[in-house]
């Protein structure tokens, strides 16, 4: 039940990405999901980071391979929506 450096990073991710998720959902609603703005990809990216950090923090009390795998997948899958969001936001500029 010790909090390591990796768990501290997960706590920091939750602090940063929870408000980011609400902001990106607000922007999706305001600009529309069908526009090519990339805000939907920002919402997906923030959601993937929140799920990954939550799975990583869940390994403190219940260490299982499934949680470690879910945390690793959510951390690695988050790069694709980030690139798509950058492309969408650059096309808007």
PDB file of C-alpha atoms in Angstrom, residues 9 16 41 63 92-93:
ATOM      1  CA  UNK A   9       2.272  10.668 -11.726  1.00  0.00           C
ATOM      2  CA  UNK A  16      -4.729  17.766 -14.977  1.00  0.00           C
ATOM      3  CA  UNK A  41     -10.142  13.809 -30.250  1.00  0.00           C
ATOM      4  CA  UNK A  63      -2.684  -5.612  -7.840  1.00  0.00           C
ATOM      5  CA  UNK A  92      -8.581  24.934 -38.534  1.00  0.00           C
ATOM      6  CA  UNK A  93      -5.743  27.439 -38.322  1.00  0.00           C
TER       7      UNK A  93
END
